[in-house]
Amino acid sequence: MRFSPEPLKLSDNTFIILRDLIHERTGLFYEISKQTMLADKLSSRVRELMFDSFLDYYYLLKYDIKADEEWQQLINILTVQETYFWREYDQIKVLVEVLLPQYLERFYSLSYPCQPIRIWSAACSTGEEPLTIAIALSEAGLFERVPIEIHASDASSRAIDKAKLGIYRPYSFRNFSEPLKDKYFSAEPDGWRVSPQIHNRIHWSVKNLLIESDIQYLAQAHFIFCRNVFIYFSEKSISKTVNFFYQQMFNPAYLFLSSSESLLKLKTKFQLEEIQGAFTYVKQQPKPPFF
């Protein structure tokens, strides 16, 4: 359906209202310098829908009864699915070698109900990050010592479909050792399939970090990995998300961001700590309840 005679060129005014709508719904924010980039990303989809303009597309997202379906298409187009196994492994190493053993010593040696330790990969893309966590936990023998839940989500349904499939190309293994690859993956015509014993450890879902009802359950975690997503968010969206994390997370709890992301300029109750060379944001209230 055509709503306007505007040609297929992203005008300044249309860019602003479309940019702001995308920001409100997804947290992704495009500076004015990214106007051409946004137009390039969306032009194929606009033509596919046989619209005459980006303004028509804005009206579809804003008012159409099928807007929710199109939002998922848009998120699949806009989100970056660039990741690989063992990425920024220093943080996962600290989780496995320092923080989880501390939890075992502080809580699981006491006579309290043995509830699972919950780990959430909050922007998991095609799944390499949560699978790295699961493999590291398996190598350390931690699955046998304590109940652990691993949840993994992404806003892109396309990314989660790939993660659920569990087949990876050579690029995903560029930082991965051959012995571990041989141990946890099997060769197939289309790539390497992760072993069921690892893949089935993870609960996959499509979730939008800006929708609190989407992530409330997942944010009730001891450890959250939310890496390489805030670089695309505005400060307002980051603050909203991390403050909700803080409200929902257990106490104590740890939030891991990528090395290119920081909360230091934002108002947040998280405290930045360095542990064996890896940085993490800590929720630590004076009288922590026992899970």
mmCIF file of C-alpha atoms in Angstrom:
data_model
loop_
_atom_site.group_PDB
_atom_site.id
_atom_site.type_symbol
_atom_site.label_atom_id
_atom_site.label_comp_id
_atom_site.label_asym_id
_atom_site.label_seq_id
_atom_site.Cartn_x
_atom_site.Cartn_y
_atom_site.Cartn_z
ATOM 1 C CA MET A 1 0.000 0.000 0.000
ATOM 2 C CA ARG A 2 1.364 3.424 -0.924
ATOM 3 C CA PHE A 3 0.871 6.332 1.448
ATOM 4 C CA SER A 4 3.015 9.018 -0.127
ATOM 5 C CA PRO A 5 4.497 10.147 -3.441
ATOM 6 C CA GLU A 6 7.973 10.570 -1.931
ATOM 7 C CA PRO A 7 10.644 8.967 -4.208
ATOM 8 C CA LEU A 8 12.858 6.144 -2.965
ATOM 9 C CA LYS A 9 15.320 8.476 -1.326
ATOM 10 C CA LEU A 10 15.729 8.807 2.412
ATOM 11 C CA SER A 11 15.092 12.475 3.107
ATOM 12 C CA ASP A 12 16.361 14.132 6.267
ATOM 13 C CA ASN A 13 12.890 14.382 7.769
ATOM 14 C CA THR A 14 11.974 10.783 7.011
ATOM 15 C CA PHE A 15 15.322 9.608 8.322
ATOM 16 C CA ILE A 16 14.686 11.318 11.656
ATOM 17 C CA ILE A 17 11.211 9.891 12.257
ATOM 18 C CA LEU A 18 12.252 6.435 11.026
ATOM 19 C CA ARG A 19 15.448 6.530 13.072
ATOM 20 C CA ASP A 20 13.567 7.556 16.202
ATOM 21 C CA LEU A 21 10.950 4.841 15.710
ATOM 22 C CA ILE A 22 13.659 2.197 15.328
ATOM 23 C CA HIS A 23 15.422 3.542 18.411
ATOM 24 C CA GLU A 24 12.246 3.446 20.488
ATOM 25 C CA ARG A 25 11.485 -0.146 19.538
ATOM 26 C CA THR A 26 14.950 -1.743 19.399
ATOM 27 C CA GLY A 27 17.428 0.526 21.195
ATOM 28 C CA LEU A 28 19.510 0.783 18.022
ATOM 29 C CA PHE A 29 20.431 4.388 17.310
ATOM 30 C CA TYR A 30 21.666 5.908 14.051
ATOM 31 C CA GLU A 31 23.462 9.234 14.141
ATOM 32 C CA ILE A 32 22.829 11.651 11.282
ATOM 33 C CA SER A 33 26.156 10.533 9.825
ATOM 34 C CA LYS A 34 24.657 7.043 9.408
ATOM 35 C CA GLN A 35 21.746 8.190 7.243
ATOM 36 C CA THR A 36 23.155 6.680 4.059
ATOM 37 C CA MET A 37 23.999 3.452 5.877
ATOM 38 C CA LEU A 38 20.423 3.073 7.105
ATOM 39 C CA ALA A 39 19.071 3.777 3.631
ATOM 40 C CA ASP A 40 21.360 1.147 2.133
ATOM 41 C CA LYS A 41 20.281 -1.435 4.710
ATOM 42 C CA LEU A 42 16.569 -0.829 4.149
ATOM 43 C CA SER A 43 16.331 -0.090 0.430
ATOM 44 C CA SER A 44 16.099 -3.734 -0.675
ATOM 45 C CA ARG A 45 13.315 -4.421 1.812
ATOM 46 C CA VAL A 46 11.393 -1.297 0.773
ATOM 47 C CA ARG A 47 11.586 -2.359 -2.880
ATOM 48 C CA GLU A 48 10.642 -5.938 -1.988
ATOM 49 C CA LEU A 49 7.447 -4.599 -0.427
ATOM 50 C CA MET A 50 6.860 -2.555 -3.617
ATOM 51 C CA PHE A 51 6.750 0.720 -1.736
ATOM 52 C CA ASP A 52 7.558 3.991 -3.443
ATOM 53 C CA SER A 53 9.285 5.527 -0.444
ATOM 54 C CA PHE A 54 10.879 5.063 2.941
ATOM 55 C CA LEU A 55 7.971 7.051 4.339
ATOM 56 C CA ASP A 56 5.623 4.272 3.232
ATOM 57 C CA TYR A 57 7.805 1.862 5.162
ATOM 58 C CA TYR A 58 7.640 4.088 8.233
ATOM 59 C CA TYR A 59 3.836 4.018 8.089
ATOM 60 C CA LEU A 60 3.899 0.235 7.837
ATOM 61 C CA LEU A 61 6.042 -0.051 10.977
ATOM 62 C CA LYS A 62 4.043 2.560 12.840
ATOM 63 C CA TYR A 63 0.440 1.769 11.975
ATOM 64 C CA ASP A 64 -0.062 -1.460 10.022
ATOM 65 C CA ILE A 65 -1.788 -4.408 11.717
ATOM 66 C CA LYS A 66 1.097 -6.599 10.508
ATOM 67 C CA ALA A 67 3.712 -4.305 11.989
ATOM 68 C CA ASP A 68 4.982 -6.876 14.500
ATOM 69 C CA GLU A 69 5.879 -9.284 11.704
ATOM 70 C CA GLU A 70 7.707 -6.557 9.823
ATOM 71 C CA TRP A 71 9.602 -5.468 12.924
ATOM 72 C CA GLN A 72 11.157 -8.920 13.108
ATOM 73 C CA GLN A 73 12.147 -8.663 9.456
ATOM 74 C CA LEU A 74 13.683 -5.275 10.174
ATOM 75 C CA ILE A 75 15.621 -6.517 13.195
ATOM 76 C CA ASN A 76 17.016 -9.353 11.093
ATOM 77 C CA ILE A 77 18.228 -6.771 8.577
ATOM 78 C CA LEU A 78 19.722 -4.311 11.060
ATOM 79 C CA THR A 79 21.407 -6.531 13.621
ATOM 80 C CA VAL A 80 25.054 -7.466 13.214
ATOM 81 C CA GLN A 81 25.747 -11.200 13.408
ATOM 82 C CA GLU A 82 29.532 -11.020 13.678
ATOM 83 C CA THR A 83 30.885 -13.379 16.308
ATOM 84 C CA TYR A 84 33.075 -16.436 16.842
ATOM 85 C CA PHE A 85 34.048 -18.999 19.453
ATOM 86 C CA TRP A 86 36.350 -18.013 22.319
ATOM 87 C CA ARG A 87 35.788 -14.282 21.694
ATOM 88 C CA GLU A 88 37.160 -12.187 24.609
ATOM 89 C CA TYR A 89 37.689 -15.413 26.468
ATOM 90 C CA ASP A 90 39.371 -13.745 29.476
ATOM 91 C CA GLN A 91 35.931 -12.965 30.938
ATOM 92 C CA ILE A 92 34.676 -16.516 30.500
ATOM 93 C CA LYS A 93 37.909 -17.811 32.017
ATOM 94 C CA VAL A 94 37.283 -15.660 35.104
ATOM 95 C CA LEU A 95 33.717 -16.966 35.282
ATOM 96 C CA VAL A 96 34.889 -20.579 35.190
ATOM 97 C CA GLU A 97 38.085 -20.372 37.230
ATOM 98 C CA VAL A 98 37.254 -17.669 39.799
ATOM 99 C CA LEU A 99 33.628 -16.622 40.149
ATOM 100 C CA LEU A 100 31.847 -19.966 39.935
ATOM 101 C CA PRO A 101 34.256 -21.609 42.404
ATOM 102 C CA GLN A 102 33.593 -18.674 44.752
ATOM 103 C CA TYR A 103 29.852 -19.287 44.471
ATOM 104 C CA LEU A 104 30.371 -22.950 45.251
ATOM 105 C CA GLU A 105 32.436 -22.126 48.314
ATOM 106 C CA ARG A 106 30.160 -19.373 49.642
ATOM 107 C CA PHE A 107 26.747 -20.836 49.019
ATOM 108 C CA TYR A 108 26.678 -24.427 47.878
ATOM 109 C CA SER A 109 28.672 -25.695 50.840
ATOM 110 C CA LEU A 110 25.872 -24.433 53.098
ATOM 111 C CA SER A 111 22.614 -26.215 53.840
ATOM 112 C CA TYR A 112 20.475 -24.090 51.539
ATOM 113 C CA PRO A 113 18.311 -25.361 48.697
ATOM 114 C CA CYS A 114 20.547 -26.084 45.729
ATOM 115 C CA GLN A 115 18.996 -23.815 43.129
ATOM 116 C CA PRO A 116 20.666 -23.573 39.723
ATOM 117 C CA ILE A 117 23.265 -20.980 38.913
ATOM 118 C CA ARG A 118 21.828 -19.007 36.019
ATOM 119 C CA ILE A 119 23.888 -17.591 33.161
ATOM 120 C CA TRP A 120 22.326 -15.472 30.419
ATOM 121 C CA SER A 121 23.949 -14.611 27.100
ATOM 122 C CA ALA A 122 21.750 -11.600 26.393
ATOM 123 C CA ALA A 123 22.740 -10.854 22.793
ATOM 124 C CA CYS A 124 24.008 -14.216 21.647
ATOM 125 C CA SER A 125 23.774 -13.679 17.873
ATOM 126 C CA THR A 126 24.223 -17.088 16.210
ATOM 127 C CA GLY A 127 25.208 -18.814 19.444
ATOM 128 C CA GLU A 128 28.993 -18.923 19.593
ATOM 129 C CA GLU A 129 29.170 -17.087 22.937
ATOM 130 C CA PRO A 130 26.844 -19.327 25.005
ATOM 131 C CA LEU A 131 28.359 -22.416 23.395
ATOM 132 C CA THR A 132 31.812 -21.177 24.398
ATOM 133 C CA ILE A 133 30.547 -20.791 27.962
ATOM 134 C CA ALA A 134 29.053 -24.284 27.938
ATOM 135 C CA ILE A 135 32.240 -25.849 26.552
ATOM 136 C CA ALA A 136 34.371 -24.035 29.139
ATOM 137 C CA LEU A 137 32.085 -25.232 31.937
ATOM 138 C CA SER A 138 32.218 -28.763 30.588
ATOM 139 C CA GLU A 139 36.009 -28.707 30.384
ATOM 140 C CA ALA A 140 36.172 -27.539 34.015
ATOM 141 C CA GLY A 141 33.806 -30.287 35.162
ATOM 142 C CA LEU A 142 31.394 -27.755 36.638
ATOM 143 C CA PHE A 143 28.232 -29.274 35.198
ATOM 144 C CA GLU A 144 28.852 -32.307 37.399
ATOM 145 C CA ARG A 145 29.405 -30.212 40.528
ATOM 146 C CA VAL A 146 26.461 -27.813 40.508
ATOM 147 C CA PRO A 147 23.191 -27.307 38.584
ATOM 148 C CA ILE A 148 23.728 -24.633 35.937
ATOM 149 C CA GLU A 149 21.210 -23.100 33.544
ATOM 150 C CA ILE A 150 22.426 -21.315 30.420
ATOM 151 C CA HIS A 151 19.961 -19.074 28.618
ATOM 152 C CA ALA A 152 20.747 -17.425 25.295
ATOM 153 C CA SER A 153 18.671 -14.849 23.463
ATOM 154 C CA ASP A 154 18.875 -12.414 20.590
ATOM 155 C CA ALA A 155 16.510 -9.917 19.023
ATOM 156 C CA SER A 156 17.020 -11.523 15.619
ATOM 157 C CA SER A 157 14.924 -14.597 14.863
ATOM 158 C CA ARG A 158 17.272 -15.370 11.980
ATOM 159 C CA ALA A 159 20.247 -15.496 14.345
ATOM 160 C CA ILE A 160 18.430 -17.734 16.828
ATOM 161 C CA ASP A 161 17.352 -20.088 14.039
ATOM 162 C CA LYS A 162 21.021 -20.511 13.124
ATOM 163 C CA ALA A 163 21.941 -21.015 16.772
ATOM 164 C CA LYS A 164 19.271 -23.694 17.160
ATOM 165 C CA LEU A 165 20.593 -25.448 14.063
ATOM 166 C CA GLY A 166 24.039 -25.626 15.663
ATOM 167 C CA ILE A 167 26.120 -25.835 12.474
ATOM 168 C CA TYR A 168 29.097 -23.491 12.083
ATOM 169 C CA ARG A 169 31.459 -22.522 9.276
ATOM 170 C CA PRO A 170 35.270 -22.263 9.566
ATOM 171 C CA TYR A 171 35.128 -18.512 10.303
ATOM 172 C CA SER A 172 33.522 -19.197 13.681
ATOM 173 C CA PHE A 173 36.541 -21.289 14.712
ATOM 174 C CA ARG A 174 39.261 -18.732 13.964
ATOM 175 C CA ASN A 175 40.167 -18.483 17.663
ATOM 176 C CA PHE A 176 39.302 -22.045 18.636
ATOM 177 C CA SER A 177 41.700 -24.921 19.294
ATOM 178 C CA GLU A 178 41.597 -27.976 17.048
ATOM 179 C CA PRO A 179 41.491 -30.454 19.964
ATOM 180 C CA LEU A 180 38.357 -28.795 21.381
ATOM 181 C CA LYS A 181 36.837 -28.600 17.924
ATOM 182 C CA ASP A 182 37.376 -32.327 17.422
ATOM 183 C CA LYS A 183 35.992 -33.065 20.894
ATOM 184 C CA TYR A 184 32.799 -31.012 20.737
ATOM 185 C CA PHE A 185 31.977 -30.791 17.011
ATOM 186 C CA SER A 186 31.429 -33.248 14.178
ATOM 187 C CA ALA A 187 32.018 -32.550 10.497
ATOM 188 C CA GLU A 188 29.014 -32.273 8.179
ATOM 189 C CA PRO A 189 28.681 -31.198 4.524
ATOM 190 C CA ASP A 190 27.556 -27.691 5.537
ATOM 191 C CA GLY A 191 30.047 -27.151 8.351
ATOM 192 C CA TRP A 192 30.671 -28.378 11.876
ATOM 193 C CA ARG A 193 27.797 -29.411 14.143
ATOM 194 C CA VAL A 194 28.095 -28.876 17.890
ATOM 195 C CA SER A 195 27.574 -31.981 19.995
ATOM 196 C CA PRO A 196 24.100 -32.463 21.508
ATOM 197 C CA GLN A 197 25.577 -32.743 25.019
ATOM 198 C CA ILE A 198 26.624 -29.075 24.737
ATOM 199 C CA HIS A 199 23.906 -27.711 22.472
ATOM 200 C CA ASN A 200 21.101 -29.118 24.616
ATOM 201 C CA ARG A 201 22.470 -27.338 27.686
ATOM 202 C CA ILE A 202 21.296 -24.022 26.288
ATOM 203 C CA HIS A 203 17.781 -22.567 26.277
ATOM 204 C CA TRP A 204 17.402 -20.462 23.104
ATOM 205 C CA SER A 205 14.847 -17.663 22.632
ATOM 206 C CA VAL A 206 14.100 -14.505 20.656
ATOM 207 C CA LYS A 207 13.990 -11.535 23.027
ATOM 208 C CA ASN A 208 14.115 -7.751 22.692
ATOM 209 C CA LEU A 209 16.272 -6.136 25.386
ATOM 210 C CA LEU A 210 14.077 -3.022 25.352
ATOM 211 C CA ILE A 211 10.913 -4.937 26.264
ATOM 212 C CA GLU A 212 11.054 -5.619 29.997
ATOM 213 C CA SER A 213 8.337 -8.265 29.932
ATOM 214 C CA ASP A 214 10.420 -10.130 27.346
ATOM 215 C CA ILE A 215 13.514 -10.357 29.512
ATOM 216 C CA GLN A 216 12.296 -10.204 33.119
ATOM 217 C CA TYR A 217 12.712 -13.926 33.693
ATOM 218 C CA LEU A 218 16.071 -14.126 31.926
ATOM 219 C CA ALA A 219 17.469 -11.143 33.824
ATOM 220 C CA GLN A 220 16.976 -13.031 37.082
ATOM 221 C CA ALA A 221 20.485 -14.377 36.704
ATOM 222 C CA HIS A 222 23.783 -14.624 38.549
ATOM 223 C CA PHE A 223 25.843 -13.841 35.448
ATOM 224 C CA ILE A 224 24.821 -11.852 32.385
ATOM 225 C CA PHE A 225 26.942 -11.568 29.255
ATOM 226 C CA CYS A 226 25.689 -8.623 27.192
ATOM 227 C CA ARG A 227 28.606 -8.015 24.879
ATOM 228 C CA ASN A 228 28.914 -6.065 21.623
ATOM 229 C CA VAL A 229 25.339 -4.808 21.586
ATOM 230 C CA PHE A 230 25.504 -1.557 23.564
ATOM 231 C CA ILE A 231 27.895 -0.112 20.974
ATOM 232 C CA TYR A 232 24.785 0.234 18.790
ATOM 233 C CA PHE A 233 22.528 1.631 21.549
ATOM 234 C CA SER A 234 21.979 5.197 22.685
ATOM 235 C CA GLU A 235 22.952 6.104 26.252
ATOM 236 C CA LYS A 236 19.257 6.294 27.111
ATOM 237 C CA SER A 237 18.661 2.725 25.920
ATOM 238 C CA ILE A 238 21.772 1.443 27.673
ATOM 239 C CA SER A 239 20.745 3.052 30.967
ATOM 240 C CA LYS A 240 17.239 1.638 30.716
ATOM 241 C CA THR A 241 18.536 -1.860 30.014
ATOM 242 C CA VAL A 242 21.309 -2.068 32.617
ATOM 243 C CA ASN A 243 19.162 -0.555 35.356
ATOM 244 C CA PHE A 244 16.551 -3.213 34.668
ATOM 245 C CA PHE A 245 19.289 -5.834 34.777
ATOM 246 C CA TYR A 246 20.345 -4.524 38.179
ATOM 247 C CA GLN A 247 16.814 -4.685 39.555
ATOM 248 C CA GLN A 248 16.301 -8.271 38.422
ATOM 249 C CA MET A 249 19.697 -9.904 38.944
ATOM 250 C CA PHE A 250 20.501 -11.978 41.991
ATOM 251 C CA ASN A 251 22.784 -10.575 44.664
ATOM 252 C CA PRO A 252 25.699 -10.823 44.227
ATOM 253 C CA ALA A 253 25.772 -10.944 40.435
ATOM 254 C CA TYR A 254 28.065 -10.039 37.562
ATOM 255 C CA LEU A 255 27.479 -8.257 34.253
ATOM 256 C CA PHE A 256 30.027 -8.686 31.452
ATOM 257 C CA LEU A 257 30.312 -6.180 28.595
ATOM 258 C CA SER A 258 32.789 -6.187 25.726
ATOM 259 C CA SER A 259 36.118 -4.374 25.932
ATOM 260 C CA SER A 260 34.720 -1.604 23.709
ATOM 261 C CA GLU A 261 31.755 -0.888 26.003
ATOM 262 C CA SER A 262 31.574 0.997 29.295
ATOM 263 C CA LEU A 263 29.022 2.139 31.864
ATOM 264 C CA LEU A 264 31.305 4.657 33.532
ATOM 265 C CA LYS A 265 29.513 7.694 32.060
ATOM 266 C CA LEU A 266 26.083 6.423 33.053
ATOM 267 C CA LYS A 267 24.172 6.485 36.312
ATOM 268 C CA THR A 268 24.157 2.891 37.473
ATOM 269 C CA LYS A 269 24.584 1.028 40.747
ATOM 270 C CA PHE A 270 26.954 -1.499 39.212
ATOM 271 C CA GLN A 271 30.535 -1.345 40.448
ATOM 272 C CA LEU A 272 33.342 -1.947 37.973
ATOM 273 C CA GLU A 273 35.896 -4.524 39.100
ATOM 274 C CA GLU A 274 38.973 -6.020 37.500
ATOM 275 C CA ILE A 275 39.493 -9.718 38.197
ATOM 276 C CA GLN A 276 42.664 -11.282 36.847
ATOM 277 C CA GLY A 277 42.779 -8.829 33.970
ATOM 278 C CA ALA A 278 39.106 -9.142 33.040
ATOM 279 C CA PHE A 279 36.569 -6.399 33.734
ATOM 280 C CA THR A 280 33.080 -7.012 35.079
ATOM 281 C CA TYR A 281 30.276 -4.927 36.568
ATOM 282 C CA VAL A 282 29.225 -6.202 39.965
ATOM 283 C CA LYS A 283 25.927 -6.035 41.793
ATOM 284 C CA GLN A 284 26.796 -6.343 45.471
ATOM 285 C CA GLN A 285 24.331 -5.149 48.078
ATOM 286 C CA PRO A 286 25.209 -5.036 51.806
ATOM 287 C CA LYS A 287 23.205 -8.074 52.901
ATOM 288 C CA PRO A 288 23.022 -10.540 50.021
ATOM 289 C CA PRO A 289 20.200 -13.050 50.255
ATOM 290 C CA PHE A 290 21.067 -16.658 49.569
ATOM 291 C CA PHE A 291 19.561 -17.146 46.119
#
